[in-house]
Amino acid sequence: MNLLVEELPIAVEIDGREYPIYTDFRHCLLAIIAFEDTTLTNFERRAILLANLYPKLPHDTVQAIQMAVKFLDGGKSSDSGEEGGSGPRLYSFSQDSDLIFSAFKQTHNIDLVDTEYLHWWKFLALFSDLGSETAFCNLVALRKRVKTGKATKEERQAAHEMGDRFDVPELDVRTLEEREKEAEFLKLFHGRHKRGASNTEYPVGD
């Protein structure tokens, strides 16, 4: 997609039919933030994705999800090689929202709060070119150095002092079935453990 000469998409094609989509960056961010929320099930995340991308839900929800994800990725197909899974997670649209807002203002002089409409793909282009001098980009760079083992002792100490501000948990990509099985296991384990460590049928130790 060439932003300079091509029209930005406002619909996706599913089963030979065009379906309008919400293209403003806020709708797209709400969908992405749902996938960052570890308290939601995958079913709930997908429901939020569909609700925020489609004014009218396509009959084929599987393709609808695939096309929604492709749109959120800036038009890239899922089989074109994803960078997201090849390294540690370095930022969060929910956790770093204030710094992202400030970085847009500082770099592009764009106030995202007062912006009435901004196409998601324009947002992505601007987001990828935030200035290296912004607090957001400095934090992302520090996270990368720490997570890849290249940080100095002083940088690791600074990251530690940031506490929750620094840490960005990796996304939970397990299926709903896998998460439910783990929850059931933990429920059984803790129930048994409450009966006391003296119960040799369920030992707890190294």
PDB file of C-alpha atoms in Angstrom:
ATOM      1  CA  MET A   1       0.000   0.000   0.000  1.00  0.00           C
ATOM      2  CA  ASN A   2       1.398   3.378  -1.061  1.00  0.00           C
ATOM      3  CA  LEU A   3      -0.075   6.077   1.167  1.00  0.00           C
ATOM      4  CA  LEU A   4       1.092   8.772  -1.247  1.00  0.00           C
ATOM      5  CA  VAL A   5      -0.828   7.632  -4.323  1.00  0.00           C
ATOM      6  CA  GLU A   6      -3.464   5.084  -3.263  1.00  0.00           C
ATOM      7  CA  GLU A   7      -6.782   5.595  -1.500  1.00  0.00           C
ATOM      8  CA  LEU A   8      -6.971   4.298   2.031  1.00  0.00           C
ATOM      9  CA  PRO A   9      -9.332   1.322   2.490  1.00  0.00           C
ATOM     10  CA  ILE A  10     -12.708   1.860   4.112  1.00  0.00           C
ATOM     11  CA  ALA A  11     -14.026  -1.674   3.554  1.00  0.00           C
ATOM     12  CA  VAL A  12     -12.842  -5.276   3.309  1.00  0.00           C
ATOM     13  CA  GLU A  13     -13.924  -8.005   0.906  1.00  0.00           C
ATOM     14  CA  ILE A  14     -15.376 -11.212   2.337  1.00  0.00           C
ATOM     15  CA  ASP A  15     -16.937 -13.910   0.152  1.00  0.00           C
ATOM     16  CA  GLY A  16     -16.996 -11.546  -2.811  1.00  0.00           C
ATOM     17  CA  ARG A  17     -18.856  -8.833  -0.921  1.00  0.00           C
ATOM     18  CA  GLU A  18     -17.549  -5.571   0.474  1.00  0.00           C
ATOM     19  CA  TYR A  19     -18.160  -4.802   4.137  1.00  0.00           C
ATOM     20  CA  PRO A  20     -17.562  -1.281   5.466  1.00  0.00           C
ATOM     21  CA  ILE A  21     -15.258  -1.051   8.471  1.00  0.00           C
ATOM     22  CA  TYR A  22     -14.558   1.520  11.135  1.00  0.00           C
ATOM     23  CA  THR A  23     -11.216   3.032  10.168  1.00  0.00           C
ATOM     24  CA  ASP A  24     -10.644   5.657  12.872  1.00  0.00           C
ATOM     25  CA  PHE A  25      -7.641   4.928  15.071  1.00  0.00           C
ATOM     26  CA  ARG A  26      -9.764   4.862  18.238  1.00  0.00           C
ATOM     27  CA  HIS A  27     -11.825   1.880  17.074  1.00  0.00           C
ATOM     28  CA  CYS A  28      -8.658   0.012  16.142  1.00  0.00           C
ATOM     29  CA  LEU A  29      -6.922   0.817  19.419  1.00  0.00           C
ATOM     30  CA  LEU A  30      -9.920  -0.442  21.392  1.00  0.00           C
ATOM     31  CA  ALA A  31      -9.663  -3.752  19.537  1.00  0.00           C
ATOM     32  CA  ILE A  32      -5.919  -4.038  20.175  1.00  0.00           C
ATOM     33  CA  ILE A  33      -6.230  -3.040  23.825  1.00  0.00           C
ATOM     34  CA  ALA A  34      -8.739  -5.873  24.275  1.00  0.00           C
ATOM     35  CA  PHE A  35      -6.065  -8.327  23.127  1.00  0.00           C
ATOM     36  CA  GLU A  36      -3.686  -6.818  25.690  1.00  0.00           C
ATOM     37  CA  ASP A  37      -6.223  -7.443  28.473  1.00  0.00           C
ATOM     38  CA  THR A  38      -5.258 -10.687  30.225  1.00  0.00           C
ATOM     39  CA  THR A  39      -8.593 -10.817  32.068  1.00  0.00           C
ATOM     40  CA  LEU A  40     -10.527 -11.422  28.830  1.00  0.00           C
ATOM     41  CA  THR A  41     -11.024 -14.777  27.135  1.00  0.00           C
ATOM     42  CA  ASN A  42     -10.074 -15.173  23.492  1.00  0.00           C
ATOM     43  CA  PHE A  43     -13.795 -15.317  22.673  1.00  0.00           C
ATOM     44  CA  GLU A  44     -14.346 -11.965  24.388  1.00  0.00           C
ATOM     45  CA  ARG A  45     -11.346 -10.451  22.624  1.00  0.00           C
ATOM     46  CA  ARG A  46     -12.621 -11.531  19.216  1.00  0.00           C
ATOM     47  CA  ALA A  47     -16.103 -10.244  19.996  1.00  0.00           C
ATOM     48  CA  ILE A  48     -14.643  -6.825  20.860  1.00  0.00           C
ATOM     49  CA  LEU A  49     -12.539  -6.924  17.693  1.00  0.00           C
ATOM     50  CA  LEU A  50     -15.593  -7.559  15.509  1.00  0.00           C
ATOM     51  CA  ALA A  51     -17.710  -4.957  17.299  1.00  0.00           C
ATOM     52  CA  ASN A  52     -15.063  -2.263  16.842  1.00  0.00           C
ATOM     53  CA  LEU A  53     -14.260  -2.995  13.193  1.00  0.00           C
ATOM     54  CA  TYR A  54     -17.631  -3.791  11.602  1.00  0.00           C
ATOM     55  CA  PRO A  55     -20.793  -1.642  11.540  1.00  0.00           C
ATOM     56  CA  LYS A  56     -22.522  -4.731  10.107  1.00  0.00           C
ATOM     57  CA  LEU A  57     -21.126  -8.128  11.062  1.00  0.00           C
ATOM     58  CA  PRO A  58     -20.361 -10.451   8.111  1.00  0.00           C
ATOM     59  CA  HIS A  59     -21.910 -13.923   8.161  1.00  0.00           C
ATOM     60  CA  ASP A  60     -18.481 -15.543   7.887  1.00  0.00           C
ATOM     61  CA  THR A  61     -17.005 -14.479  11.225  1.00  0.00           C
ATOM     62  CA  VAL A  62     -13.818 -16.495  10.680  1.00  0.00           C
ATOM     63  CA  GLN A  63     -12.945 -14.517   7.563  1.00  0.00           C
ATOM     64  CA  ALA A  64     -14.176 -11.351   9.247  1.00  0.00           C
ATOM     65  CA  ILE A  65     -11.625 -11.844  12.031  1.00  0.00           C
ATOM     66  CA  GLN A  66      -8.866 -12.628   9.536  1.00  0.00           C
ATOM     67  CA  MET A  67      -9.597  -9.509   7.489  1.00  0.00           C
ATOM     68  CA  ALA A  68      -9.870  -7.378  10.639  1.00  0.00           C
ATOM     69  CA  VAL A  69      -6.454  -8.560  11.823  1.00  0.00           C
ATOM     70  CA  LYS A  70      -5.019  -7.924   8.351  1.00  0.00           C
ATOM     71  CA  PHE A  71      -6.417  -4.373   8.441  1.00  0.00           C
ATOM     72  CA  LEU A  72      -4.957  -3.781  11.904  1.00  0.00           C
ATOM     73  CA  ASP A  73      -1.598  -4.982  10.553  1.00  0.00           C
ATOM     74  CA  GLY A  74      -1.693  -2.298   7.889  1.00  0.00           C
ATOM     75  CA  GLY A  75      -2.805  -4.640   5.098  1.00  0.00           C
ATOM     76  CA  LYS A  76      -0.149  -7.281   5.667  1.00  0.00           C
ATOM     77  CA  SER A  77      -1.171 -10.921   5.406  1.00  0.00           C
ATOM     78  CA  SER A  78      -0.564 -13.155   8.414  1.00  0.00           C
ATOM     79  CA  ASP A  79       1.663 -15.416   6.300  1.00  0.00           C
ATOM     80  CA  SER A  80       3.920 -12.576   5.148  1.00  0.00           C
ATOM     81  CA  GLY A  81       6.209 -12.904   8.154  1.00  0.00           C
ATOM     82  CA  GLU A  82       5.234 -11.386  11.484  1.00  0.00           C
ATOM     83  CA  GLU A  83       7.685  -9.382  13.510  1.00  0.00           C
ATOM     84  CA  GLY A  84       5.528  -9.440  16.604  1.00  0.00           C
ATOM     85  CA  GLY A  85       6.363 -12.998  17.564  1.00  0.00           C
ATOM     86  CA  SER A  86      10.101 -12.790  16.857  1.00  0.00           C
ATOM     87  CA  GLY A  87      11.106 -10.736  19.873  1.00  0.00           C
ATOM     88  CA  PRO A  88      10.065  -9.460  23.292  1.00  0.00           C
ATOM     89  CA  ARG A  89       7.061  -7.186  23.681  1.00  0.00           C
ATOM     90  CA  LEU A  90       8.309  -3.619  24.028  1.00  0.00           C
ATOM     91  CA  TYR A  91       5.222  -1.433  24.406  1.00  0.00           C
ATOM     92  CA  SER A  92       1.545  -1.464  25.265  1.00  0.00           C
ATOM     93  CA  PHE A  93      -1.137   0.831  23.874  1.00  0.00           C
ATOM     94  CA  SER A  94      -2.939   0.669  27.209  1.00  0.00           C
ATOM     95  CA  GLN A  95      -0.008   0.903  29.607  1.00  0.00           C
ATOM     96  CA  ASP A  96       1.942   3.488  27.576  1.00  0.00           C
ATOM     97  CA  SER A  97      -1.036   5.552  26.384  1.00  0.00           C
ATOM     98  CA  ASP A  98       0.093   8.792  28.019  1.00  0.00           C
ATOM     99  CA  LEU A  99       3.611   8.547  26.605  1.00  0.00           C
ATOM    100  CA  ILE A 100       2.292   7.701  23.129  1.00  0.00           C
ATOM    101  CA  PHE A 101       0.010  10.729  23.276  1.00  0.00           C
ATOM    102  CA  SER A 102       2.943  12.941  24.287  1.00  0.00           C
ATOM    103  CA  ALA A 103       5.183  11.458  21.591  1.00  0.00           C
ATOM    104  CA  PHE A 104       2.628  12.243  18.873  1.00  0.00           C
ATOM    105  CA  LYS A 105       2.354  15.800  20.156  1.00  0.00           C
ATOM    106  CA  GLN A 106       6.113  16.256  20.431  1.00  0.00           C
ATOM    107  CA  THR A 107       7.026  14.659  17.092  1.00  0.00           C
ATOM    108  CA  HIS A 108       4.102  15.472  14.797  1.00  0.00           C
ATOM    109  CA  ASN A 109       2.337  18.255  16.744  1.00  0.00           C
ATOM    110  CA  ILE A 110      -0.825  16.120  16.683  1.00  0.00           C
ATOM    111  CA  ASP A 111      -3.136  16.156  19.685  1.00  0.00           C
ATOM    112  CA  LEU A 112      -4.745  12.726  19.506  1.00  0.00           C
ATOM    113  CA  VAL A 113      -7.416  13.671  22.045  1.00  0.00           C
ATOM    114  CA  ASP A 114      -8.641  16.610  19.965  1.00  0.00           C
ATOM    115  CA  THR A 115      -8.217  14.830  16.624  1.00  0.00           C
ATOM    116  CA  GLU A 116     -11.703  14.242  15.229  1.00  0.00           C
ATOM    117  CA  TYR A 117     -10.682  11.502  12.791  1.00  0.00           C
ATOM    118  CA  LEU A 118      -7.443   9.792  11.785  1.00  0.00           C
ATOM    119  CA  HIS A 119      -7.355   6.726   9.543  1.00  0.00           C
ATOM    120  CA  TRP A 120      -5.689   3.793  11.258  1.00  0.00           C
ATOM    121  CA  TRP A 121      -3.088   3.350   8.535  1.00  0.00           C
ATOM    122  CA  LYS A 122      -2.104   7.018   8.853  1.00  0.00           C
ATOM    123  CA  PHE A 123      -1.813   6.480  12.592  1.00  0.00           C
ATOM    124  CA  LEU A 124       0.474   3.480  11.994  1.00  0.00           C
ATOM    125  CA  ALA A 125       2.720   5.476   9.658  1.00  0.00           C
ATOM    126  CA  LEU A 126       3.033   8.297  12.170  1.00  0.00           C
ATOM    127  CA  PHE A 127       3.494   5.868  15.062  1.00  0.00           C
ATOM    128  CA  SER A 128       6.412   4.185  13.297  1.00  0.00           C
ATOM    129  CA  ASP A 129       8.165   7.548  12.969  1.00  0.00           C
ATOM    130  CA  LEU A 130       7.968   8.900  16.516  1.00  0.00           C
ATOM    131  CA  GLY A 131      11.074  10.836  17.467  1.00  0.00           C
ATOM    132  CA  SER A 132      13.912   9.055  19.228  1.00  0.00           C
ATOM    133  CA  GLU A 133      14.089  11.906  21.735  1.00  0.00           C
ATOM    134  CA  THR A 134      10.590  11.245  23.080  1.00  0.00           C
ATOM    135  CA  ALA A 135      10.094   9.623  26.474  1.00  0.00           C
ATOM    136  CA  PHE A 136       8.111   6.820  24.831  1.00  0.00           C
ATOM    137  CA  CYS A 137      10.870   5.867  22.396  1.00  0.00           C
ATOM    138  CA  ASN A 138      13.496   6.096  25.131  1.00  0.00           C
ATOM    139  CA  LEU A 139      11.444   3.732  27.291  1.00  0.00           C
ATOM    140  CA  VAL A 140      10.970   1.294  24.396  1.00  0.00           C
ATOM    141  CA  ALA A 141      14.715   1.361  23.694  1.00  0.00           C
ATOM    142  CA  LEU A 142      15.484   0.703  27.365  1.00  0.00           C
ATOM    143  CA  ARG A 143      13.038  -2.218  27.469  1.00  0.00           C
ATOM    144  CA  LYS A 144      14.698  -3.698  24.407  1.00  0.00           C
ATOM    145  CA  ARG A 145      18.194  -3.428  25.876  1.00  0.00           C
ATOM    146  CA  VAL A 146      17.089  -4.978  29.176  1.00  0.00           C
ATOM    147  CA  LYS A 147      15.092  -7.817  27.591  1.00  0.00           C
ATOM    148  CA  THR A 148      17.876  -8.676  25.152  1.00  0.00           C
ATOM    149  CA  GLY A 149      20.558  -8.586  27.858  1.00  0.00           C
ATOM    150  CA  LYS A 150      22.384  -5.569  26.440  1.00  0.00           C
ATOM    151  CA  ALA A 151      21.575  -3.071  29.202  1.00  0.00           C
ATOM    152  CA  THR A 152      24.228  -1.684  31.516  1.00  0.00           C
ATOM    153  CA  LYS A 153      24.083  -2.196  35.270  1.00  0.00           C
ATOM    154  CA  GLU A 154      22.839   1.368  35.668  1.00  0.00           C
ATOM    155  CA  GLU A 155      20.103   0.838  33.062  1.00  0.00           C
ATOM    156  CA  ARG A 156      18.937  -2.363  34.748  1.00  0.00           C
ATOM    157  CA  GLN A 157      18.771  -0.508  38.056  1.00  0.00           C
ATOM    158  CA  ALA A 158      16.784   2.311  36.440  1.00  0.00           C
ATOM    159  CA  ALA A 159      14.372  -0.230  34.941  1.00  0.00           C
ATOM    160  CA  HIS A 160      13.953  -1.864  38.348  1.00  0.00           C
ATOM    161  CA  GLU A 161      13.163   1.478  39.960  1.00  0.00           C
ATOM    162  CA  MET A 162      10.401   2.104  37.380  1.00  0.00           C
ATOM    163  CA  GLY A 163       8.509  -0.899  38.706  1.00  0.00           C
ATOM    164  CA  ASP A 164       5.250  -1.618  36.888  1.00  0.00           C
ATOM    165  CA  ARG A 165       5.841   1.282  34.522  1.00  0.00           C
ATOM    166  CA  PHE A 166       8.732  -0.585  32.945  1.00  0.00           C
ATOM    167  CA  ASP A 167       7.395  -4.121  32.779  1.00  0.00           C
ATOM    168  CA  VAL A 168       5.220  -5.086  29.811  1.00  0.00           C
ATOM    169  CA  PRO A 169       3.910  -8.654  30.227  1.00  0.00           C
ATOM    170  CA  GLU A 170       4.027 -10.916  27.210  1.00  0.00           C
ATOM    171  CA  LEU A 171       0.640 -11.512  25.593  1.00  0.00           C
ATOM    172  CA  ASP A 172      -1.244 -14.681  26.504  1.00  0.00           C
ATOM    173  CA  VAL A 173      -1.699 -16.431  23.157  1.00  0.00           C
ATOM    174  CA  ARG A 174      -3.082 -19.680  24.543  1.00  0.00           C
ATOM    175  CA  THR A 175      -6.418 -20.906  23.276  1.00  0.00           C
ATOM    176  CA  LEU A 176      -9.506 -20.606  25.465  1.00  0.00           C
ATOM    177  CA  GLU A 177      -9.430 -24.376  26.005  1.00  0.00           C
ATOM    178  CA  GLU A 178      -5.815 -24.268  27.177  1.00  0.00           C
ATOM    179  CA  ARG A 179      -6.553 -21.412  29.590  1.00  0.00           C
ATOM    180  CA  GLU A 180      -9.618 -23.205  30.971  1.00  0.00           C
ATOM    181  CA  LYS A 181      -7.617 -26.401  31.516  1.00  0.00           C
ATOM    182  CA  GLU A 182      -4.937 -24.469  33.404  1.00  0.00           C
ATOM    183  CA  ALA A 183      -7.580 -22.720  35.521  1.00  0.00           C
ATOM    184  CA  GLU A 184      -9.155 -26.077  36.394  1.00  0.00           C
ATOM    185  CA  PHE A 185      -5.735 -27.530  37.268  1.00  0.00           C
ATOM    186  CA  LEU A 186      -4.903 -24.574  39.531  1.00  0.00           C
ATOM    187  CA  LYS A 187      -8.314 -24.866  41.190  1.00  0.00           C
ATOM    188  CA  LEU A 188      -7.734 -28.549  41.962  1.00  0.00           C
ATOM    189  CA  PHE A 189      -4.126 -27.967  43.018  1.00  0.00           C
ATOM    190  CA  HIS A 190      -4.931 -25.150  45.447  1.00  0.00           C
ATOM    191  CA  GLY A 191      -7.908 -27.066  46.813  1.00  0.00           C
ATOM    192  CA  ARG A 192      -5.715 -30.037  47.605  1.00  0.00           C
ATOM    193  CA  HIS A 193      -2.891 -27.909  48.961  1.00  0.00           C
ATOM    194  CA  LYS A 194      -5.268 -26.225  51.425  1.00  0.00           C
ATOM    195  CA  ARG A 195      -5.790 -29.611  53.092  1.00  0.00           C
ATOM    196  CA  GLY A 196      -2.183 -29.415  54.237  1.00  0.00           C
ATOM    197  CA  ALA A 197       1.262 -30.383  53.047  1.00  0.00           C
ATOM    198  CA  SER A 198       1.035 -33.521  55.194  1.00  0.00           C
ATOM    199  CA  ASN A 199      -1.272 -35.102  52.607  1.00  0.00           C
ATOM    200  CA  THR A 200       1.264 -37.403  50.960  1.00  0.00           C
ATOM    201  CA  GLU A 201      -1.064 -38.141  48.051  1.00  0.00           C
ATOM    202  CA  TYR A 202      -0.466 -34.621  46.714  1.00  0.00           C
ATOM    203  CA  PRO A 203       3.075 -33.655  47.774  1.00  0.00           C
ATOM    204  CA  VAL A 204       4.262 -30.118  47.195  1.00  0.00           C
ATOM    205  CA  GLY A 205       7.981 -29.515  46.930  1.00  0.00           C
ATOM    206  CA  ASP A 206      11.008 -29.414  44.664  1.00  0.00           C
TER     207      ASP A 206
END
